PDB file of C-alpha atoms in Angstrom:
ATOM      1  CA  MET A   1       0.017  -0.081  -0.043  1.00 40.00           C
ATOM      2  CA  SER A   2       1.194   3.330  -0.834  1.00 41.00           C
ATOM      3  CA  ARG A   3       2.109   6.202   1.796  1.00 42.00           C
ATOM      4  CA  GLN A   4      -1.088   8.156   0.638  1.00 45.00           C
ATOM      5  CA  GLY A   5      -3.175   5.263   0.814  1.00 42.00           C
ATOM      6  CA  ALA A   6      -2.337   4.542   4.278  1.00 40.00           C
ATOM      7  CA  LYS A   7      -3.015   7.963   5.422  1.00 47.00           C
ATOM      8  CA  SER A   8      -6.443   7.672   4.032  1.00 45.00           C
ATOM      9  CA  ASP A   9      -6.983   4.458   5.569  1.00 49.00           C
ATOM     10  CA  GLN A  10      -6.078   6.639   8.665  1.00 60.00           C
ATOM     11  CA  GLY A  11      -8.263   9.331   8.304  1.00 59.00           C
ATOM     12  CA  ASP A  12     -11.078   6.805   7.694  1.00 83.00           C
ATOM     13  CA  ASP A  13     -10.118   5.203  11.245  1.00 89.00           C
ATOM     14  CA  TYR A  14      -9.944   8.593  12.746  1.00 93.00           C
ATOM     15  CA  GLN A  15     -13.639   9.686  11.483  1.00 93.00           C
ATOM     16  CA  ARG A  16     -14.805   5.978  12.714  1.00 94.00           C
ATOM     17  CA  PHE A  17     -13.817   6.662  16.135  1.00 95.00           C
ATOM     18  CA  ILE A  18     -15.668   9.886  16.231  1.00 96.00           C
ATOM     19  CA  ALA A  19     -18.721   8.294  15.126  1.00 96.00           C
ATOM     20  CA  LEU A  20     -18.357   5.624  17.684  1.00 97.00           C
ATOM     21  CA  HIS A  21     -18.286   8.109  19.927  1.00 97.00           C
ATOM     22  CA  TRP A  22     -21.520   9.775  19.084  1.00 97.00           C
ATOM     23  CA  MET A  23     -23.237   6.284  18.920  1.00 96.00           C
ATOM     24  CA  ILE A  24     -22.324   5.763  22.577  1.00 96.00           C
ATOM     25  CA  ARG A  25     -23.708   9.308  22.866  1.00 96.00           C
ATOM     26  CA  LEU A  26     -27.132   7.996  21.543  1.00 95.00           C
ATOM     27  CA  ILE A  27     -27.378   5.413  24.634  1.00 94.00           C
ATOM     28  CA  SER A  28     -27.296   8.501  27.490  1.00 92.00           C
ATOM     29  CA  ASP A  29     -28.316  11.602  25.767  1.00 95.00           C
ATOM     30  CA  ASP A  30     -32.191  11.668  25.061  1.00 94.00           C
ATOM     31  CA  GLU A  31     -32.243  14.632  23.127  1.00 97.00           C
ATOM     32  CA  ILE A  32     -30.603  13.039  20.130  1.00 97.00           C
ATOM     33  CA  ASP A  33     -32.938  11.875  17.481  1.00 97.00           C
ATOM     34  CA  TYR A  34     -30.574   9.845  15.196  1.00 96.00           C
ATOM     35  CA  ILE A  35     -27.138  10.032  13.656  1.00 96.00           C
ATOM     36  CA  GLN A  36     -25.636   9.173  10.366  1.00 94.00           C
ATOM     37  CA  ALA A  37     -22.242   8.205   9.193  1.00 91.00           C
ATOM     38  CA  GLN A  38     -21.156   9.287   5.505  1.00 90.00           C
ATOM     39  CA  SER A  39     -24.355  11.012   5.214  1.00 91.00           C
ATOM     40  CA  THR A  40     -25.947  10.966   1.866  1.00 88.00           C
ATOM     41  CA  GLY A  41     -29.159  13.233   2.884  1.00 90.00           C
ATOM     42  CA  LEU A  42     -31.496  13.622   5.785  1.00 92.00           C
ATOM     43  CA  PRO A  43     -34.842  11.811   5.575  1.00 89.00           C
ATOM     44  CA  GLY A  44     -37.545  14.488   4.931  1.00 88.00           C
ATOM     45  CA  VAL A  45     -35.205  16.926   4.756  1.00 89.00           C
ATOM     46  CA  ASP A  46     -34.584  18.988   1.299  1.00 90.00           C
ATOM     47  CA  GLU A  47     -31.115  20.236   1.616  1.00 91.00           C
ATOM     48  CA  LYS A  48     -27.331  19.273   0.156  1.00 93.00           C
ATOM     49  CA  ILE A  49     -25.498  17.827   3.148  1.00 95.00           C
ATOM     50  CA  THR A  50     -21.939  19.403   2.568  1.00 96.00           C
ATOM     51  CA  VAL A  51     -20.404  18.648   5.740  1.00 97.00           C
ATOM     52  CA  ASP A  52     -21.282  14.842   6.027  1.00 94.00           C
ATOM     53  CA  ASP A  53     -18.780  12.727   7.787  1.00 95.00           C
ATOM     54  CA  ILE A  54     -21.168  12.669  10.743  1.00 96.00           C
ATOM     55  CA  VAL A  55     -24.404  14.363  11.372  1.00 97.00           C
ATOM     56  CA  VAL A  56     -26.336  14.167  14.889  1.00 98.00           C
ATOM     57  CA  CYS A  57     -29.911  15.149  14.454  1.00 97.00           C
ATOM     58  CA  TYR A  58     -31.562  16.254  17.585  1.00 97.00           C
ATOM     59  CA  LYS A  59     -35.333  16.114  18.451  1.00 96.00           C
ATOM     60  CA  ASN A  60     -35.541  19.824  18.425  1.00 96.00           C
ATOM     61  CA  GLY A  61     -34.836  19.993  14.700  1.00 94.00           C
ATOM     62  CA  GLN A  62     -31.188  21.106  15.711  1.00 96.00           C
ATOM     63  CA  ARG A  63     -28.238  19.660  13.478  1.00 97.00           C
ATOM     64  CA  ARG A  64     -24.529  18.955  14.259  1.00 98.00           C
ATOM     65  CA  HIS A  65     -22.473  18.526  11.093  1.00 98.00           C
ATOM     66  CA  ILE A  66     -19.055  17.012  12.171  1.00 97.00           C
ATOM     67  CA  GLN A  67     -15.950  17.134   9.703  1.00 96.00           C
ATOM     68  CA  ALA A  68     -13.066  14.727  11.143  1.00 93.00           C
ATOM     69  CA  LYS A  69      -9.549  15.674   9.794  1.00 90.00           C
ATOM     70  CA  LYS A  70      -7.120  13.226  11.029  1.00 86.00           C
ATOM     71  CA  ASN A  71      -4.218  15.752  11.557  1.00 82.00           C
ATOM     72  CA  GLN A  72      -2.471  18.554   9.964  1.00 79.00           C
ATOM     73  CA  SER A  73       1.184  18.030   8.274  1.00 75.00           C
ATOM     74  CA  ALA A  74       3.901  18.134  10.924  1.00 75.00           C
ATOM     75  CA  ASN A  75       1.401  18.224  13.344  1.00 75.00           C
ATOM     76  CA  ARG A  76       1.034  22.011  13.245  1.00 86.00           C
ATOM     77  CA  CYS A  77      -2.212  23.821  14.274  1.00 90.00           C
ATOM     78  CA  TRP A  78      -4.624  24.292  11.502  1.00 93.00           C
ATOM     79  CA  ASN A  79      -5.320  27.441  10.143  1.00 92.00           C
ATOM     80  CA  LEU A  80      -7.591  28.939   7.104  1.00 94.00           C
ATOM     81  CA  THR A  81      -5.149  28.236   4.456  1.00 92.00           C
ATOM     82  CA  ASP A  82      -5.285  24.708   5.433  1.00 92.00           C
ATOM     83  CA  LEU A  83      -8.884  24.600   5.275  1.00 94.00           C
ATOM     84  CA  LYS A  84      -9.662  26.167   1.824  1.00 93.00           C
ATOM     85  CA  ASP A  85     -11.281  23.239   0.561  1.00 94.00           C
ATOM     86  CA  GLU A  86     -13.608  22.789   3.669  1.00 96.00           C
ATOM     87  CA  LEU A  87     -14.608  26.570   4.131  1.00 97.00           C
ATOM     88  CA  PRO A  88     -16.954  26.458   1.146  1.00 97.00           C
ATOM     89  CA  LYS A  89     -18.773  23.418   2.552  1.00 97.00           C
ATOM     90  CA  ILE A  90     -18.504  25.017   6.071  1.00 98.00           C
ATOM     91  CA  LEU A  91     -20.247  28.080   4.622  1.00 98.00           C
ATOM     92  CA  ALA A  92     -22.979  26.256   2.485  1.00 97.00           C
ATOM     93  CA  GLN A  93     -23.970  24.125   5.267  1.00 97.00           C
ATOM     94  CA  LEU A  94     -24.393  26.812   8.215  1.00 98.00           C
ATOM     95  CA  GLU A  95     -26.448  29.039   5.029  1.00 97.00           C
ATOM     96  CA  SER A  96     -28.402  25.849   4.345  1.00 95.00           C
ATOM     97  CA  SER A  97     -30.392  26.295   7.993  1.00 95.00           C
ATOM     98  CA  PRO A  98     -30.096  28.455  10.904  1.00 95.00           C
ATOM     99  CA  GLN A  99     -30.619  25.035  12.757  1.00 95.00           C
ATOM    100  CA  ALA A 100     -27.513  23.806  11.497  1.00 97.00           C
ATOM    101  CA  LEU A 101     -23.951  23.891  13.175  1.00 97.00           C
ATOM    102  CA  VAL A 102     -20.558  22.547  12.501  1.00 98.00           C
ATOM    103  CA  GLU A 103     -18.070  20.978  14.518  1.00 98.00           C
ATOM    104  CA  LEU A 104     -14.422  20.307  13.668  1.00 97.00           C
ATOM    105  CA  TYR A 105     -12.373  17.268  15.112  1.00 96.00           C
ATOM    106  CA  SER A 106      -8.760  16.844  14.334  1.00 94.00           C
ATOM    107  CA  GLN A 107      -5.874  15.258  16.173  1.00 92.00           C
ATOM    108  CA  THR A 108      -3.719  18.656  15.875  1.00 91.00           C
ATOM    109  CA  PRO A 109      -5.002  21.845  17.442  1.00 92.00           C
ATOM    110  CA  PHE A 110      -6.600  24.689  15.753  1.00 93.00           C
ATOM    111  CA  GLY A 111      -5.049  27.442  17.736  1.00 90.00           C
ATOM    112  CA  TYR A 112      -6.203  31.295  16.891  1.00 92.00           C
ATOM    113  CA  LEU A 113      -9.186  29.452  14.868  1.00 94.00           C
ATOM    114  CA  LYS A 114     -10.495  27.916  18.041  1.00 94.00           C
ATOM    115  CA  SER A 115     -10.045  31.313  19.776  1.00 93.00           C
ATOM    116  CA  LEU A 116     -12.018  32.802  16.936  1.00 94.00           C
ATOM    117  CA  PHE A 117     -14.872  30.225  16.803  1.00 94.00           C
ATOM    118  CA  ASP A 118     -14.816  30.406  21.057  1.00 92.00           C
ATOM    119  CA  ALA A 119     -15.066  34.274  20.675  1.00 91.00           C
ATOM    120  CA  GLY A 120     -18.744  33.642  19.062  1.00 88.00           C
ATOM    121  CA  GLU A 121     -19.660  32.326  22.582  1.00 89.00           C
ATOM    122  CA  ASP A 122     -17.816  34.817  24.472  1.00 90.00           C
ATOM    123  CA  TYR A 123     -19.417  38.298  22.600  1.00 92.00           C
ATOM    124  CA  PRO A 124     -23.593  38.725  21.553  1.00 91.00           C
ATOM    125  CA  ASP A 125     -22.544  40.050  18.325  1.00 92.00           C
ATOM    126  CA  LEU A 126     -19.447  41.768  16.019  1.00 94.00           C
ATOM    127  CA  THR A 127     -19.900  45.272  18.006  1.00 94.00           C
ATOM    128  CA  ALA A 128     -19.147  43.617  21.306  1.00 93.00           C
ATOM    129  CA  PHE A 129     -16.314  41.639  19.684  1.00 93.00           C
ATOM    130  CA  ASN A 130     -14.675  44.562  17.874  1.00 91.00           C
ATOM    131  CA  ASN A 131     -14.976  46.944  21.459  1.00 92.00           C
ATOM    132  CA  HIS A 132     -13.722  43.805  23.738  1.00 90.00           C
ATOM    133  CA  VAL A 133     -11.353  41.633  21.972  1.00 89.00           C
ATOM    134  CA  GLU A 134      -7.867  42.561  22.926  1.00 81.00           C
ATOM    135  CA  SER A 135      -5.990  40.383  20.175  1.00 85.00           C
ATOM    136  CA  LYS A 136      -5.717  42.250  16.893  1.00 89.00           C
ATOM    137  CA  LYS A 137      -4.683  38.823  15.447  1.00 92.00           C
ATOM    138  CA  LEU A 138      -8.294  37.753  16.028  1.00 93.00           C
ATOM    139  CA  GLN A 139      -9.816  40.446  14.563  1.00 93.00           C
ATOM    140  CA  ASN A 140      -7.480  40.012  11.284  1.00 94.00           C
ATOM    141  CA  LEU A 141      -8.266  36.588  11.321  1.00 95.00           C
ATOM    142  CA  LEU A 142     -12.058  37.227  11.021  1.00 96.00           C
ATOM    143  CA  ASN A 143     -11.379  39.653   8.118  1.00 96.00           C
ATOM    144  CA  GLN A 144      -9.559  36.672   6.195  1.00 96.00           C
ATOM    145  CA  LEU A 145     -12.636  34.848   6.617  1.00 97.00           C
ATOM    146  CA  ALA A 146     -14.952  37.150   5.686  1.00 97.00           C
ATOM    147  CA  GLU A 147     -12.895  37.520   2.577  1.00 97.00           C
ATOM    148  CA  LYS A 148     -12.686  33.746   1.749  1.00 97.00           C
ATOM    149  CA  TRP A 149     -16.562  33.569   2.407  1.00 97.00           C
ATOM    150  CA  ASN A 150     -17.259  36.760   0.634  1.00 97.00           C
ATOM    151  CA  ARG A 151     -19.442  37.710   3.250  1.00 97.00           C
ATOM    152  CA  SER A 152     -19.742  40.921   5.739  1.00 97.00           C
ATOM    153  CA  GLN A 153     -17.938  40.976   8.861  1.00 96.00           C
ATOM    154  CA  GLU A 154     -21.627  40.908  10.507  1.00 96.00           C
ATOM    155  CA  GLU A 155     -22.422  37.715   8.450  1.00 97.00           C
ATOM    156  CA  THR A 156     -19.243  36.112   9.202  1.00 97.00           C
ATOM    157  CA  PHE A 157     -19.340  36.568  12.738  1.00 96.00           C
ATOM    158  CA  ALA A 158     -23.011  35.453  13.076  1.00 96.00           C
ATOM    159  CA  LEU A 159     -22.105  32.135  11.344  1.00 97.00           C
ATOM    160  CA  LEU A 160     -18.739  31.340  13.159  1.00 95.00           C
ATOM    161  CA  ARG A 161     -20.950  31.572  16.234  1.00 94.00           C
ATOM    162  CA  ARG A 162     -22.203  28.013  14.904  1.00 96.00           C
ATOM    163  CA  ILE A 163     -18.765  26.414  14.450  1.00 97.00           C
ATOM    164  CA  LYS A 164     -17.360  24.227  17.320  1.00 96.00           C
ATOM    165  CA  ILE A 165     -14.136  22.310  17.756  1.00 95.00           C
ATOM    166  CA  GLY A 166     -14.255  19.017  19.231  1.00 94.00           C
ATOM    167  CA  PRO A 167     -11.996  17.400  21.470  1.00 91.00           C
ATOM    168  CA  HIS A 168      -8.547  16.589  19.645  1.00 86.00           C
ATOM    169  CA  HIS A 169      -7.764  13.040  20.958  1.00 90.00           C
ATOM    170  CA  SER A 170      -5.280  10.934  19.791  1.00 89.00           C
ATOM    171  CA  PHE A 171      -5.606   7.496  17.975  1.00 89.00           C
ATOM    172  CA  GLU A 172      -4.519   5.861  20.983  1.00 90.00           C
ATOM    173  CA  ASP A 173      -7.230   7.990  23.323  1.00 94.00           C
ATOM    174  CA  TRP A 174     -10.206   7.677  21.250  1.00 95.00           C
ATOM    175  CA  PRO A 175     -10.674   4.168  21.850  1.00 94.00           C
ATOM    176  CA  ARG A 176      -9.951   4.513  25.701  1.00 95.00           C
ATOM    177  CA  VAL A 177     -12.714   7.179  25.751  1.00 95.00           C
ATOM    178  CA  ASN A 178     -14.940   5.306  24.188  1.00 96.00           C
ATOM    179  CA  LEU A 179     -14.445   2.225  26.004  1.00 96.00           C
ATOM    180  CA  GLU A 180     -14.497   4.079  29.431  1.00 95.00           C
ATOM    181  CA  GLU A 181     -17.857   5.779  28.395  1.00 94.00           C
ATOM    182  CA  LEU A 182     -19.494   2.274  27.258  1.00 95.00           C
ATOM    183  CA  ARG A 183     -18.304   0.987  30.956  1.00 93.00           C
ATOM    184  CA  ARG A 184     -20.664   3.618  32.565  1.00 92.00           C
ATOM    185  CA  LEU A 185     -23.488   2.845  30.019  1.00 94.00           C
ATOM    186  CA  VAL A 186     -23.519  -0.861  29.510  1.00 94.00           C
ATOM    187  CA  SER A 187     -22.699  -4.469  30.463  1.00 92.00           C
ATOM    188  CA  ARG A 188     -19.438  -6.231  28.839  1.00 93.00           C
ATOM    189  CA  ALA A 189     -18.079  -2.945  27.165  1.00 95.00           C
ATOM    190  CA  GLU A 190     -14.919  -4.641  25.494  1.00 95.00           C
ATOM    191  CA  THR A 191     -17.387  -6.681  23.532  1.00 96.00           C
ATOM    192  CA  ALA A 192     -20.060  -4.144  23.204  1.00 96.00           C
ATOM    193  CA  LEU A 193     -17.232  -1.781  21.473  1.00 96.00           C
ATOM    194  CA  ALA A 194     -16.422  -4.260  18.638  1.00 95.00           C
ATOM    195  CA  VAL A 195     -20.405  -4.941  18.107  1.00 95.00           C
ATOM    196  CA  LEU A 196     -20.669  -1.469  17.434  1.00 95.00           C
ATOM    197  CA  GLU A 197     -17.949  -0.855  15.191  1.00 94.00           C
ATOM    198  CA  SER A 198     -19.061  -3.895  13.224  1.00 92.00           C
ATOM    199  CA  PHE A 199     -22.645  -2.136  13.084  1.00 92.00           C
ATOM    200  CA  LEU A 200     -20.959   1.234  11.910  1.00 92.00           C
ATOM    201  CA  ASN A 201     -19.073  -0.478   9.307  1.00 89.00           C
ATOM    202  CA  THR A 202     -22.243  -1.943   7.768  1.00 86.00           C
ATOM    203  CA  HIS A 203     -24.093   1.297   8.340  1.00 85.00           C
ATOM    204  CA  GLN A 204     -21.357   3.137   6.461  1.00 80.00           C
ATOM    205  CA  SER A 205     -21.157   0.735   3.526  1.00 73.00           C
ATOM    206  CA  LYS A 206     -24.780   0.716   2.654  1.00 67.00           C
ATOM    207  CA  LEU A 207     -24.514  -2.458   1.372  1.00 63.00           C
ATOM    208  CA  LEU A 208     -25.858  -4.677   4.119  1.00 58.00           C
ATOM    209  CA  SER A 209     -28.081  -1.667   6.049  1.00 62.00           C
ATOM    210  CA  THR A 210     -31.509  -0.481   4.565  1.00 65.00           C
ATOM    211  CA  SER A 211     -31.492   2.047   7.232  1.00 77.00           C
ATOM    212  CA  PHE A 212     -30.020   5.528   6.626  1.00 86.00           C
ATOM    213  CA  THR A 213     -30.157   6.611   9.954  1.00 92.00           C
ATOM    214  CA  ILE A 214     -28.798   5.288  13.296  1.00 94.00           C
ATOM    215  CA  THR A 215     -31.084   5.498  16.558  1.00 95.00           C
ATOM    216  CA  CYS A 216     -30.808   4.649  20.259  1.00 95.00           C
ATOM    217  CA  GLU A 217     -33.451   1.794  20.005  1.00 95.00           C
ATOM    218  CA  ASP A 218     -30.987   0.486  16.974  1.00 94.00           C
ATOM    219  CA  VAL A 219     -27.695   0.583  18.825  1.00 95.00           C
ATOM    220  CA  LEU A 220     -29.393  -0.939  21.977  1.00 95.00           C
ATOM    221  CA  ASN A 221     -31.229  -3.845  20.211  1.00 94.00           C
ATOM    222  CA  HIS A 222     -28.025  -4.408  18.411  1.00 92.00           C
ATOM    223  CA  LEU A 223     -26.257  -4.788  21.253  1.00 95.00           C
ATOM    224  CA  LYS A 224     -28.832  -6.744  23.169  1.00 94.00           C
ATOM    225  CA  LYS A 225     -28.573  -9.520  20.515  1.00 93.00           C
ATOM    226  CA  HIS A 226     -24.775 -10.117  21.372  1.00 93.00           C
ATOM    227  CA  GLY A 227     -25.602 -10.196  25.283  1.00 92.00           C
ATOM    228  CA  CYS A 228     -24.709  -6.304  25.820  1.00 93.00           C
ATOM    229  CA  LEU A 229     -27.353  -4.842  28.302  1.00 92.00           C
ATOM    230  CA  ARG A 230     -27.826  -1.269  29.375  1.00 90.00           C
ATOM    231  CA  VAL A 231     -26.844  -0.729  33.203  1.00 85.00           C
ATOM    232  CA  PRO A 232     -28.891   1.457  35.078  1.00 76.00           C
ATOM    233  CA  LEU A 233     -27.396   4.926  35.739  1.00 68.00           C
ATOM    234  CA  TYR A 234     -27.152   6.580  39.056  1.00 63.00           C
ATOM    235  CA  ASP A 235     -26.349   9.996  40.109  1.00 62.00           C
ATOM    236  CA  GLU A 236     -23.653  10.603  42.894  1.00 60.00           C
ATOM    237  CA  ALA A 237     -26.639  11.467  45.565  1.00 62.00           C
ATOM    238  CA  GLU A 238     -28.188   7.981  44.689  1.00 69.00           C
ATOM    239  CA  ILE A 239     -24.969   6.213  44.873  1.00 68.00           C
ATOM    240  CA  LEU A 240     -24.284   7.968  48.436  1.00 71.00           C
ATOM    241  CA  GLN A 241     -27.906   6.826  49.548  1.00 75.00           C
ATOM    242  CA  GLN A 242     -27.105   3.362  48.679  1.00 74.00           C
ATOM    243  CA  PHE A 243     -24.049   3.318  50.737  1.00 73.00           C
ATOM    244  CA  ARG A 244     -25.711   4.826  53.764  1.00 75.00           C
ATOM    245  CA  ARG A 245     -28.654   2.009  53.689  1.00 75.00           C
ATOM    246  CA  ILE A 246     -25.841  -0.711  53.459  1.00 73.00           C
ATOM    247  CA  SER A 247     -23.767   0.799  56.070  1.00 66.00           C
ATOM    248  CA  ALA A 248     -26.661   0.930  58.725  1.00 64.00           C
ATOM    249  CA  ILE A 249     -27.557  -2.932  57.944  1.00 65.00           C
ATOM    250  CA  GLY A 250     -26.415  -4.977  61.325  1.00 61.00           C
ATOM    251  CA  ARG A 251     -24.776  -1.719  62.809  1.00 61.00           C
ATOM    252  CA  HIS A 252     -26.437  -1.932  66.416  1.00 59.00           C
ATOM    253  CA  ASP A 253     -25.601  -5.847  66.110  1.00 62.00           C
ATOM    254  CA  TRP A 254     -21.636  -5.957  65.118  1.00 66.00           C
ATOM    255  CA  GLN A 255     -18.933  -6.250  68.205  1.00 68.00           C
ATOM    256  CA  ARG A 256     -16.683  -3.735  67.355  1.00 69.00           C
ATOM    257  CA  THR A 257     -14.336  -3.770  70.507  1.00 73.00           C
ATOM    258  CA  VAL A 258     -12.419  -6.507  72.160  1.00 75.00           C
ATOM    259  CA  GLY A 259     -11.822  -5.411  76.277  1.00 71.00           C
ATOM    260  CA  GLU A 260     -13.580  -2.287  75.453  1.00 72.00           C
ATOM    261  CA  GLN A 261     -10.502  -1.315  73.016  1.00 76.00           C
ATOM    262  CA  LYS A 262     -11.560  -0.620  69.445  1.00 75.00           C
ATOM    263  CA  ILE A 263      -9.977  -2.900  66.699  1.00 74.00           C
ATOM    264  CA  GLN A 264      -8.069  -1.016  64.292  1.00 76.00           C
ATOM    265  CA  ARG A 265      -8.789  -1.656  60.983  1.00 78.00           C
ATOM    266  CA  PRO A 266      -6.188  -0.093  58.454  1.00 81.00           C
ATOM    267  CA  GLU A 267      -7.921  -1.300  55.119  1.00 83.00           C
ATOM    268  CA  PHE A 268     -11.131   0.865  56.321  1.00 82.00           C
ATOM    269  CA  ASP A 269      -8.874   4.110  55.949  1.00 83.00           C
ATOM    270  CA  GLN A 270      -7.570   2.725  52.325  1.00 84.00           C
ATOM    271  CA  VAL A 271     -11.203   2.290  51.089  1.00 86.00           C
ATOM    272  CA  LEU A 272     -12.129   5.578  52.302  1.00 85.00           C
ATOM    273  CA  GLU A 273      -9.133   7.002  50.353  1.00 82.00           C
ATOM    274  CA  GLN A 274     -10.376   4.938  47.452  1.00 83.00           C
ATOM    275  CA  MET A 275     -13.914   6.317  47.477  1.00 84.00           C
ATOM    276  CA  GLU A 276     -12.669   9.960  47.714  1.00 81.00           C
ATOM    277  CA  GLN A 277     -10.636   9.336  44.644  1.00 78.00           C
TER     278      GLN A 277
END
């Protein structure tokens, strides 16, 4: 295999890690309606999907369009020039619907671009941005983006408020992160991760799958077929209450002293330390 072919496969693998992450999110996030990987169009939506690696559709009509880029050359930060092929797609997707946002994922950071997109959350409009932002570099970056999109500064700032940057986990980190999240949600997490990856590959190929969407019910039913069941979720208060109930059992009946001397149990302090951690 050529070096270029190997890099392409790595890019596919990185995109798959992120798609798996959102399949796992389906189990715990009731606000998500369905997701797509390698979208070829949304059911009932008359729009062209230009940012199509992964699409997350919410029950309230909002959509998250995810673009996954393995890494920048030499692992340097991304800049506008590096994204020249992606910027027209991002613009088209954002202008297709006010309920669409775009999220970028990569192993390598986005540097000042992330600072610019974060400014969309920090300032309500362009006037506030210009009056309060201290970095001239960010103002210049906004001007450059407006020129590349051929939009006014006001229009550009309003659009960039709907661009997010996802976590830039590495190839080694993503499987660990996904597995840890699955352990919190389902039994036999290692098996569940392999099952979901196989399910995702079938969905992406469009050869064996007849569905264009992946729902929470799809994921749970597929896991159940392989003996992986959803585990009940408890918040911290519920867990503490369970400990209190268990601790109270037999408390008044147990003998804790010998000759009125309390028995020292060093493992007790060790258990407390572990619980605090």
